[in-house]
Protein backbone atom coordinates (compact mmCIF):
# COMPACT_ATOMS: atom_id res chain seq x y z
CA UNK A 1 0.00 0.00 0.00
CA UNK A 2 1.48 3.36 -1.05
CA UNK A 3 1.42 6.24 1.40
CA UNK A 4 -0.94 8.08 -0.88
CA UNK A 5 -3.08 4.92 -1.38
CA UNK A 6 -6.30 6.66 -0.39
CA UNK A 7 -6.65 8.55 -3.63
CA UNK A 8 -5.64 5.67 -5.92
CA UNK A 9 -7.59 2.75 -7.30
CA UNK A 10 -4.78 0.98 -9.16
CA UNK A 11 -1.30 0.07 -8.01
CA UNK A 12 1.78 1.42 -9.76
CA UNK A 13 3.10 -0.09 -12.95
CA UNK A 14 6.49 -1.62 -12.12
CA UNK A 15 8.05 0.40 -14.94
CA UNK A 16 6.78 3.65 -13.48
CA UNK A 17 7.73 2.56 -9.99
CA UNK A 18 11.32 1.76 -10.93
CA UNK A 19 11.55 4.91 -12.98
CA UNK A 20 10.38 7.30 -10.28
CA UNK A 21 12.29 5.74 -7.41
CA UNK A 22 15.25 7.64 -6.00
CA UNK A 23 16.00 5.13 -3.27
CA UNK A 24 19.10 3.69 -4.93
CA UNK A 25 20.89 7.01 -4.48
CA UNK A 26 19.07 9.01 -1.81
CA UNK A 27 19.51 6.24 0.77
CA UNK A 28 22.80 7.99 1.43
CA UNK A 29 20.77 10.67 3.17
CA UNK A 30 19.49 8.41 5.95
CA UNK A 31 21.54 10.09 8.68
CA UNK A 32 20.31 13.53 7.71
CA UNK A 33 16.75 12.26 7.40
CA UNK A 34 16.81 10.85 10.93
CA UNK A 35 18.45 13.98 12.29
CA UNK A 36 15.80 16.18 10.68
CA UNK A 37 12.92 13.96 11.84
CA UNK A 38 14.12 14.00 15.43
CA UNK A 39 14.33 17.78 15.49
CA UNK A 40 10.91 18.00 13.85
CA UNK A 41 9.16 15.64 16.24
CA UNK A 42 10.69 17.31 19.31
CA UNK A 43 9.43 20.63 18.05
CA UNK A 44 5.96 19.14 17.49
CA UNK A 45 6.05 18.01 21.12
CA UNK A 46 7.28 21.33 22.47
CA UNK A 47 4.52 23.12 20.60
CA UNK A 48 1.88 20.78 21.98
CA UNK A 49 1.05 19.51 18.50
CA UNK A 50 1.94 15.95 19.57
CA UNK A 51 1.69 14.56 23.10
CA UNK A 52 4.92 13.86 24.94
CA UNK A 53 4.02 10.12 24.93
CA UNK A 54 3.75 10.14 21.13
CA UNK A 55 7.01 12.03 20.82
CA UNK A 56 8.75 9.52 23.10
CA UNK A 57 7.38 6.59 21.11
CA UNK A 58 8.46 8.10 17.81
CA UNK A 59 11.93 8.93 19.09
CA UNK A 60 12.32 5.36 20.36
CA UNK A 61 11.16 4.04 17.02
CA UNK A 62 13.64 6.26 15.18
CA UNK A 63 16.33 4.85 17.44
CA UNK A 64 15.46 1.33 16.26
CA UNK A 65 15.39 2.43 12.66
CA UNK A 66 18.81 3.98 13.09
CA UNK A 67 20.20 0.78 14.58
CA UNK A 68 18.93 -1.17 11.58
CA UNK A 69 20.44 1.31 9.17
CA UNK A 70 23.78 1.35 10.97
CA UNK A 71 24.02 -2.43 11.02
CA UNK A 72 22.85 -2.77 7.42
CA UNK A 73 19.71 -4.60 8.52
CA UNK A 74 17.23 -2.02 7.35
CA UNK A 75 14.75 -3.56 4.91
CA UNK A 76 14.93 -1.12 1.98
CA UNK A 77 11.90 -1.36 -0.32
CA UNK A 78 11.92 0.18 -3.72
CA UNK A 79 8.11 0.44 -3.79
CA UNK A 80 8.43 3.17 -1.16
CA UNK A 81 10.16 5.40 -3.65
CA UNK A 82 12.72 7.21 -1.55
CA UNK A 83 14.61 7.19 1.73
CA UNK A 84 12.05 9.45 3.40
CA UNK A 85 9.12 7.11 2.77
CA UNK A 86 11.22 4.05 3.56
CA UNK A 87 12.11 5.38 6.99
CA UNK A 88 8.58 6.51 7.74
CA UNK A 89 7.09 3.16 6.66
CA UNK A 90 9.58 1.20 8.71
CA UNK A 91 8.93 3.41 11.73
CA UNK A 92 5.24 2.64 11.48
CA UNK A 93 5.93 -1.08 11.16
CA UNK A 94 8.04 -0.93 14.31
CA UNK A 95 5.87 1.27 16.55
CA UNK A 96 2.43 1.09 14.96
CA UNK A 97 0.13 3.83 13.63
CA UNK A 98 1.60 6.51 15.90
CA UNK A 99 4.56 6.50 13.48
CA UNK A 100 2.23 8.19 11.02
CA UNK A 101 2.18 11.29 13.26
CA UNK A 102 5.81 12.07 12.45
CA UNK A 103 4.81 13.61 9.16
CA UNK A 104 2.44 16.11 10.81
CA UNK A 105 3.09 19.65 9.51
CA UNK A 106 5.71 18.40 7.08
CA UNK A 107 5.93 17.55 3.39
CA UNK A 108 8.61 15.58 1.63
CA UNK A 109 9.33 18.78 -0.25
CA UNK A 110 10.64 20.60 2.80
CA UNK A 111 11.94 17.35 4.29
CA UNK A 112 14.23 16.60 1.35
CA UNK A 113 15.38 20.23 1.26
CA UNK A 114 16.35 19.99 4.93
CA UNK A 115 18.22 16.71 4.40
CA UNK A 116 20.10 18.26 1.51
CA UNK A 117 21.13 21.30 3.54
CA UNK A 118 22.36 19.08 6.36
CA UNK A 119 24.27 16.90 3.92
CA UNK A 120 25.85 19.82 2.13
CA UNK A 121 27.05 21.54 5.27
CA UNK A 122 28.92 18.35 6.20
CA UNK A 123 30.37 17.97 2.70
CA UNK A 124 31.51 21.60 2.60
CA UNK A 125 33.31 21.02 5.92
CA UNK A 126 35.06 17.99 4.45
CA UNK A 127 35.96 19.89 1.30
CA UNK A 128 37.50 22.72 3.28
CA UNK A 129 39.44 20.18 5.32
CA UNK A 130 40.65 18.51 2.11
CA UNK A 131 41.73 21.86 0.67
CA UNK A 132 43.66 22.64 3.86
CA UNK A 133 45.42 19.28 3.72
CA UNK A 134 46.44 19.86 0.11
CA UNK A 135 47.62 23.37 0.96
CA UNK A 136 49.67 21.80 3.75
CA UNK A 137 51.34 19.41 1.29
CA UNK A 138 52.14 22.32 -1.06
CA UNK A 139 53.55 24.37 1.78
CA UNK A 140 55.79 21.50 2.92
CA UNK A 141 57.15 21.03 -0.57
CA UNK A 142 57.75 24.78 -0.92
CA UNK A 143 59.55 24.91 2.43
CA UNK A 144 61.74 21.90 1.72
CA UNK A 145 62.85 23.25 -1.64
CA UNK A 146 63.28 26.90 -0.81
CA UNK A 147 66.25 28.04 -2.88
CA UNK A 148 65.66 25.70 -5.84
CA UNK A 149 65.67 27.74 -9.04
CA UNK A 150 63.03 27.00 -11.63
CA UNK A 151 62.50 28.18 -15.18
CA UNK A 152 59.39 30.33 -15.27
CA UNK A 153 57.31 30.18 -18.45
CA UNK A 154 54.77 32.24 -20.31
CA UNK A 155 53.22 30.85 -23.50
CA UNK A 156 55.07 27.69 -22.47
CA UNK A 157 58.26 29.48 -23.57
CA UNK A 158 61.12 30.10 -21.16
CA UNK A 159 60.44 33.52 -19.65
CA UNK A 160 62.29 34.35 -16.43
CA UNK A 161 63.88 32.22 -13.73
CA UNK A 162 61.93 32.03 -10.48
CA UNK A 163 62.00 30.00 -7.29
CA UNK A 164 60.26 26.64 -7.44
CA UNK A 165 58.67 27.53 -4.09
CA UNK A 166 57.22 30.66 -5.67
CA UNK A 167 55.57 28.58 -8.39
CA UNK A 168 54.17 26.18 -5.80
CA UNK A 169 52.85 28.95 -3.59
CA UNK A 170 50.85 30.29 -6.51
CA UNK A 171 48.76 27.13 -6.07
CA UNK A 172 48.57 27.65 -2.32
CA UNK A 173 46.95 31.05 -2.76
CA UNK A 174 44.75 29.81 -5.59
CA UNK A 175 43.44 27.14 -3.23
CA UNK A 176 42.95 29.78 -0.59
CA UNK A 177 40.39 31.44 -2.85
CA UNK A 178 38.69 28.06 -3.25
CA UNK A 179 38.59 27.74 0.51
CA UNK A 180 36.93 31.14 0.73
CA UNK A 181 34.41 30.22 -1.97
CA UNK A 182 33.36 27.11 -0.08
CA UNK A 183 33.17 29.07 3.14
CA UNK A 184 30.90 31.53 1.43
CA UNK A 185 28.75 28.77 -0.07
CA UNK A 186 28.36 27.40 3.46
CA UNK A 187 26.38 30.50 4.44
CA UNK A 188 23.61 29.59 1.99
CA UNK A 189 23.68 25.95 3.02
CA UNK A 190 23.20 27.22 6.55
CA UNK A 191 19.55 28.23 6.11
CA UNK A 192 16.76 26.00 7.41
CA UNK A 193 13.88 25.15 5.03
CA UNK A 194 11.70 22.85 7.18
CA UNK A 195 8.27 24.20 7.97
CA UNK A 196 7.65 25.34 4.41
CA UNK A 197 5.34 22.35 4.04
CA UNK A 198 4.59 21.42 0.47
CA UNK A 199 4.88 25.06 -0.60
CA UNK A 200 2.62 27.30 1.47
CA UNK A 201 3.58 26.74 5.10
CA UNK A 202 1.29 24.89 7.51
CA UNK A 203 -1.77 25.51 9.64
CA UNK A 204 -0.10 23.84 12.66
CA UNK A 205 1.51 26.19 15.19
CA UNK A 206 5.07 25.05 14.46
CA UNK A 207 8.26 26.76 15.59
CA UNK A 208 10.75 26.79 12.75
CA UNK A 209 13.35 28.60 14.79
CA UNK A 210 13.44 25.85 17.36
CA UNK A 211 14.19 23.32 14.63
CA UNK A 212 16.87 25.65 13.27
CA UNK A 213 18.45 26.05 16.70
CA UNK A 214 18.42 22.34 17.41
CA UNK A 215 20.07 21.64 14.06
CA UNK A 216 22.49 24.51 14.47
CA UNK A 217 21.27 26.57 11.51
CA UNK A 218 21.81 30.29 11.80
CA UNK A 219 18.80 31.24 9.69
CA UNK A 220 15.45 29.99 8.40
CA UNK A 221 14.16 30.56 4.88
CA UNK A 222 11.96 33.64 4.86
CA UNK A 223 9.61 32.40 2.16
CA UNK A 224 8.05 28.94 2.06
CA UNK A 225 7.97 28.74 -1.76
CA UNK A 226 11.61 29.73 -1.95
CA UNK A 227 12.49 27.18 0.74
CA UNK A 228 11.22 24.23 -1.32
CA UNK A 229 12.17 25.57 -4.75
CA UNK A 230 15.73 26.56 -4.00
CA UNK A 231 18.72 24.52 -5.12
CA UNK A 232 21.13 27.46 -5.23
CA UNK A 233 23.07 26.00 -2.33
CA UNK A 234 23.80 22.85 -4.36
CA UNK A 235 24.64 24.92 -7.43
CA UNK A 236 27.01 27.14 -5.50
CA UNK A 237 28.77 24.09 -4.18
CA UNK A 238 29.11 22.64 -7.67
CA UNK A 239 30.26 25.98 -9.08
CA UNK A 240 32.94 26.28 -6.40
CA UNK A 241 33.82 22.63 -7.03
CA UNK A 242 34.13 23.25 -10.78
CA UNK A 243 36.55 26.13 -10.21
CA UNK A 244 38.52 24.08 -7.69
CA UNK A 245 38.75 21.22 -10.20
CA UNK A 246 39.93 23.64 -12.88
CA UNK A 247 42.77 24.64 -10.56
CA UNK A 248 43.67 21.06 -9.73
CA UNK A 249 43.54 20.17 -13.39
CA UNK A 250 46.07 22.87 -14.20
CA UNK A 251 48.33 21.59 -11.46
CA UNK A 252 47.87 18.03 -12.75
CA UNK A 253 48.73 19.17 -16.25
CA UNK A 254 51.92 20.84 -15.02
CA UNK A 255 52.94 17.73 -13.12
CA UNK A 256 52.37 15.60 -16.21
CA UNK A 257 54.45 17.95 -18.32
CA UNK A 258 57.23 18.26 -15.76
CA UNK A 259 57.59 14.50 -15.48
CA UNK A 260 58.09 13.94 -19.22
CA UNK A 261 61.58 13.00 -20.42
CA UNK A 262 61.60 16.31 -22.28
CA UNK A 263 61.17 18.38 -19.10
CA UNK A 264 62.29 15.90 -16.44
CA UNK A 265 61.95 18.47 -13.63
CA UNK A 266 60.12 16.17 -11.25
CA UNK A 267 59.52 12.50 -10.71
CA UNK A 268 56.33 11.07 -9.31
CA UNK A 269 56.68 8.44 -6.66
CA UNK A 270 56.04 4.86 -7.82
CA UNK A 271 53.14 4.75 -5.39
CA UNK A 272 51.36 7.46 -7.38
CA UNK A 273 52.18 6.28 -10.91
CA UNK A 274 51.34 3.24 -13.00
CA UNK A 275 53.12 1.15 -15.59
CA UNK A 276 52.26 0.15 -19.12
CA UNK A 277 50.98 -3.32 -19.96
CA UNK A 278 53.13 -3.42 -23.10
CA UNK A 279 56.02 -0.94 -22.77
CA UNK A 280 58.18 -2.04 -19.84
CA UNK A 281 60.10 1.24 -19.58
CA UNK A 282 57.04 3.36 -18.93
CA UNK A 283 55.92 5.12 -15.81
CA UNK A 284 52.63 6.85 -16.46
CA UNK A 285 51.18 9.79 -14.55
CA UNK A 286 47.69 8.25 -14.43
CA UNK A 287 46.73 9.84 -11.13
CA UNK A 288 47.37 13.34 -12.47
CA UNK A 289 45.69 12.46 -15.76
CA UNK A 290 42.57 11.30 -13.96
CA UNK A 291 42.48 14.45 -11.87
CA UNK A 292 42.51 16.37 -15.14
CA UNK A 293 39.91 14.03 -16.63
CA UNK A 294 37.54 14.12 -13.68
CA UNK A 295 37.37 17.89 -14.00
CA UNK A 296 35.10 17.34 -16.99
CA UNK A 297 32.83 15.26 -14.86
CA UNK A 298 32.39 17.97 -12.20
CA UNK A 299 31.73 20.61 -14.87
CA UNK A 300 29.10 18.19 -16.16
CA UNK A 301 27.51 17.92 -12.72
CA UNK A 302 27.22 21.70 -12.52
CA UNK A 303 25.81 22.15 -16.01
CA UNK A 304 23.40 19.23 -15.56
CA UNK A 305 21.89 20.72 -12.42
CA UNK A 306 21.73 24.24 -13.85
CA UNK A 307 19.86 22.77 -16.79
CA UNK A 308 17.48 20.80 -14.60
CA UNK A 309 16.56 23.95 -12.68
CA UNK A 310 16.30 26.49 -15.46
CA UNK A 311 12.75 25.86 -16.61
CA UNK A 312 10.98 25.02 -13.37
CA UNK A 313 8.03 27.12 -12.26
CA UNK A 314 7.77 27.43 -8.47
CA UNK A 315 7.66 25.33 -6.39
CA UNK A 316 8.80 21.66 -6.14
CA UNK A 317 8.88 19.40 -9.20
CA UNK A 318 10.17 15.86 -9.51
CA UNK A 319 12.83 17.15 -11.86
CA UNK A 320 14.55 18.28 -8.70
CA UNK A 321 15.04 14.69 -7.62
CA UNK A 322 17.79 14.71 -10.27
CA UNK A 323 19.86 17.05 -8.09
CA UNK A 324 21.22 14.43 -5.73
CA UNK A 325 23.26 12.23 -8.06
CA UNK A 326 24.97 15.28 -9.53
CA UNK A 327 25.89 16.70 -6.14
CA UNK A 328 26.92 13.34 -4.68
CA UNK A 329 29.09 12.73 -7.73
CA UNK A 330 30.62 16.19 -7.61
CA UNK A 331 31.31 15.92 -3.89
CA UNK A 332 32.76 12.40 -4.07
CA UNK A 333 34.98 13.43 -6.95
CA UNK A 334 36.29 16.59 -5.35
CA UNK A 335 37.00 14.90 -2.02
CA UNK A 336 38.88 12.01 -3.59
CA UNK A 337 40.85 14.31 -5.89
CA UNK A 338 41.94 16.55 -3.00
CA UNK A 339 43.07 13.52 -1.07
CA UNK A 340 45.08 11.92 -3.85
CA UNK A 341 46.69 15.19 -4.92
CA UNK A 342 47.97 15.75 -1.40
CA UNK A 343 49.57 12.29 -1.51
CA UNK A 344 51.02 12.85 -4.95
CA UNK A 345 52.62 16.15 -3.95
CA UNK A 346 53.98 15.03 -0.62
CA UNK A 347 55.88 12.19 -2.33
CA UNK A 348 57.04 14.17 -5.37
CA UNK A 349 60.79 14.16 -6.11
CA UNK A 350 62.40 17.30 -7.49
CA UNK A 351 65.28 16.74 -9.94
CA UNK A 352 67.62 19.45 -8.74
CA UNK A 353 70.51 18.61 -11.10
CA UNK A 354 68.22 18.95 -14.11
CA UNK A 355 66.83 22.22 -12.83
CA UNK A 356 70.27 23.68 -12.20
CA UNK A 357 71.05 23.08 -15.88
CA UNK A 358 67.65 24.25 -17.01
CA UNK A 359 68.06 27.76 -15.57
CA UNK A 360 71.69 28.20 -16.71
CA UNK A 361 71.65 27.80 -20.42
CA UNK A 362 68.89 29.97 -21.76
CA UNK A 363 67.91 33.58 -22.38
CA UNK A 364 65.61 33.97 -19.40
CA UNK A 365 67.95 36.67 -18.04
CA UNK A 366 67.24 38.97 -21.01
CA UNK A 367 64.67 41.04 -19.11
CA UNK A 368 67.33 41.71 -16.49
CA UNK A 369 69.62 43.16 -19.19
CA UNK A 370 66.83 45.45 -20.38
CA UNK A 371 66.11 46.48 -16.76
CA UNK A 372 69.86 47.18 -16.34
CA UNK A 373 69.83 49.59 -19.27
CA UNK A 374 66.61 51.16 -18.07
CA UNK A 375 68.14 51.78 -14.64
CA UNK A 376 70.97 53.58 -16.43
CA UNK A 377 68.44 55.97 -17.89
CA UNK A 378 67.48 54.42 -21.22
CA UNK A 379 63.69 54.40 -21.72
CA UNK A 380 62.53 50.81 -21.17
CA UNK A 381 61.15 50.46 -24.70
CA UNK A 382 64.60 51.31 -26.14
CA UNK A 383 66.32 49.10 -23.60
CA UNK A 384 64.04 46.27 -24.75
CA UNK A 385 64.98 46.94 -28.39
CA UNK A 386 68.72 47.02 -27.65
CA UNK A 387 68.52 43.82 -25.59
CA UNK A 388 66.60 42.16 -28.41
CA UNK A 389 69.47 42.98 -30.76
CA UNK A 390 71.97 41.58 -28.25
CA UNK A 391 69.95 38.36 -28.00
CA UNK A 392 69.81 38.04 -31.80
CA UNK A 393 73.57 38.61 -31.99
CA UNK A 394 74.24 36.01 -29.28
CA UNK A 395 72.00 33.49 -31.04
CA UNK A 396 73.91 34.05 -34.29
CA UNK A 397 77.16 33.49 -32.40
CA UNK A 398 75.84 30.37 -30.72
CA UNK A 399 76.37 31.99 -27.30
CA UNK A 400 74.31 32.89 -24.25
CA UNK A 401 74.25 36.40 -22.78
CA UNK A 402 76.81 35.67 -20.06
CA UNK A 403 79.25 34.34 -22.71
CA UNK A 404 79.48 37.73 -24.42
CA UNK A 405 82.41 40.07 -23.69
CA UNK A 406 81.92 43.64 -22.51
CA UNK A 407 83.26 44.82 -25.90
CA UNK A 408 80.60 42.84 -27.72
CA UNK A 409 77.91 44.29 -25.46
CA UNK A 410 79.14 47.85 -25.88
CA UNK A 411 78.66 47.58 -29.64
CA UNK A 412 74.95 47.77 -28.83
CA UNK A 413 75.01 50.38 -26.07
CA UNK A 414 77.68 52.46 -24.39
CA UNK A 415 75.70 52.14 -21.16
CA UNK A 416 77.00 48.59 -20.61
CA UNK A 417 79.66 48.39 -17.88
CA UNK A 418 81.42 45.26 -16.58
CA UNK A 419 79.00 45.22 -13.61
CA UNK A 420 76.30 43.96 -16.03
CA UNK A 421 77.62 40.41 -15.68
CA UNK A 422 76.79 40.37 -12.00
CA UNK A 423 73.14 40.66 -13.04
CA UNK A 424 73.12 37.73 -15.43
CA UNK A 425 73.30 34.65 -13.24
CA UNK A 426 69.88 33.10 -12.58
CA UNK A 427 70.45 33.58 -8.84
CA UNK A 428 70.98 37.30 -9.40
CA UNK A 429 67.98 37.55 -11.69
CA UNK A 430 65.78 35.93 -9.08
CA UNK A 431 67.26 37.91 -6.20
CA UNK A 432 66.50 41.15 -8.02
CA UNK A 433 62.72 40.53 -8.08
CA UNK A 434 62.16 42.14 -4.73
CA UNK A 435 58.81 43.80 -5.42
CA UNK A 436 55.97 42.75 -3.11
CA UNK A 437 54.74 39.30 -4.18
CA UNK A 438 57.85 38.80 -6.34
CA UNK A 439 60.13 35.78 -6.52
CA UNK A 440 63.19 37.12 -4.62
CA UNK A 441 64.05 34.70 -1.79
CA UNK A 442 63.17 37.15 0.98
CA UNK A 443 59.76 37.81 -0.61
CA UNK A 444 59.10 34.10 -0.98
CA UNK A 445 60.03 33.60 2.66
CA UNK A 446 57.36 36.17 3.52
CA UNK A 447 54.86 34.29 1.37
CA UNK A 448 55.74 31.11 3.23
CA UNK A 449 55.15 32.85 6.54
CA UNK A 450 51.79 34.13 5.38
CA UNK A 451 50.79 30.71 4.10
CA UNK A 452 51.90 29.12 7.34
CA UNK A 453 49.89 31.58 9.38
CA UNK A 454 46.78 30.92 7.29
CA UNK A 455 47.02 27.19 7.83
CA UNK A 456 48.05 27.33 11.46
CA UNK A 457 44.72 28.76 12.44
CA UNK A 458 42.89 26.04 10.62
CA UNK A 459 44.41 22.58 10.41
CA UNK A 460 42.87 20.12 12.80
CA UNK A 461 45.26 17.27 12.17
CA UNK A 462 42.56 15.10 10.65
CA UNK A 463 43.25 13.31 7.38
CA UNK A 464 40.68 15.09 5.28
CA UNK A 465 39.35 11.65 4.44
CA UNK A 466 35.70 11.88 3.59
CA UNK A 467 33.83 10.01 6.23
CA UNK A 468 31.05 7.69 5.16
CA UNK A 469 30.47 8.57 1.56
N1 LIG B 1 12.44 11.84 -3.64
C1 LIG B 1 12.08 13.20 -3.74
C2 LIG B 1 13.27 14.03 -4.17
O1 LIG B 1 14.32 13.54 -4.06
C3 LIG B 1 11.62 13.70 -2.43
C4 LIG B 1 10.63 14.83 -2.53
C5 LIG B 1 9.44 14.30 -3.20
N2 LIG B 1 8.31 15.10 -3.15
C6 LIG B 1 7.30 14.84 -3.93
N3 LIG B 1 6.25 15.57 -3.82
N4 LIG B 1 7.34 13.89 -4.83
O2 LIG B 1 13.18 15.15 -4.62
mmCIF file of C-alpha atoms in Angstrom, residues 4 12 29-30 84 117 123 138 146 150 244 271 298 318 344 365 453:
data_model
loop_
_atom_site.group_PDB
_atom_site.id
_atom_site.type_symbol
_atom_site.label_atom_id
_atom_site.label_comp_id
_atom_site.label_asym_id
_atom_site.label_seq_id
_atom_site.Cartn_x
_atom_site.Cartn_y
_atom_site.Cartn_z
ATOM 1 C CA UNK A 4 -0.935 8.078 -0.883
ATOM 2 C CA UNK A 12 1.785 1.421 -9.759
ATOM 3 C CA UNK A 29 20.767 10.671 3.171
ATOM 4 C CA UNK A 30 19.492 8.414 5.951
ATOM 5 C CA UNK A 84 12.052 9.451 3.403
ATOM 6 C CA UNK A 117 21.134 21.299 3.542
ATOM 7 C CA UNK A 123 30.374 17.975 2.697
ATOM 8 C CA UNK A 138 52.138 22.316 -1.057
ATOM 9 C CA UNK A 146 63.281 26.904 -0.812
ATOM 10 C CA UNK A 150 63.032 26.999 -11.626
ATOM 11 C CA UNK A 244 38.522 24.081 -7.695
ATOM 12 C CA UNK A 271 53.138 4.748 -5.391
ATOM 13 C CA UNK A 298 32.392 17.969 -12.201
ATOM 14 C CA UNK A 318 10.170 15.857 -9.509
ATOM 15 C CA UNK A 344 51.016 12.853 -4.950
ATOM 16 C CA UNK A 365 67.954 36.670 -18.042
ATOM 17 C CA UNK A 453 49.890 31.579 9.378
#
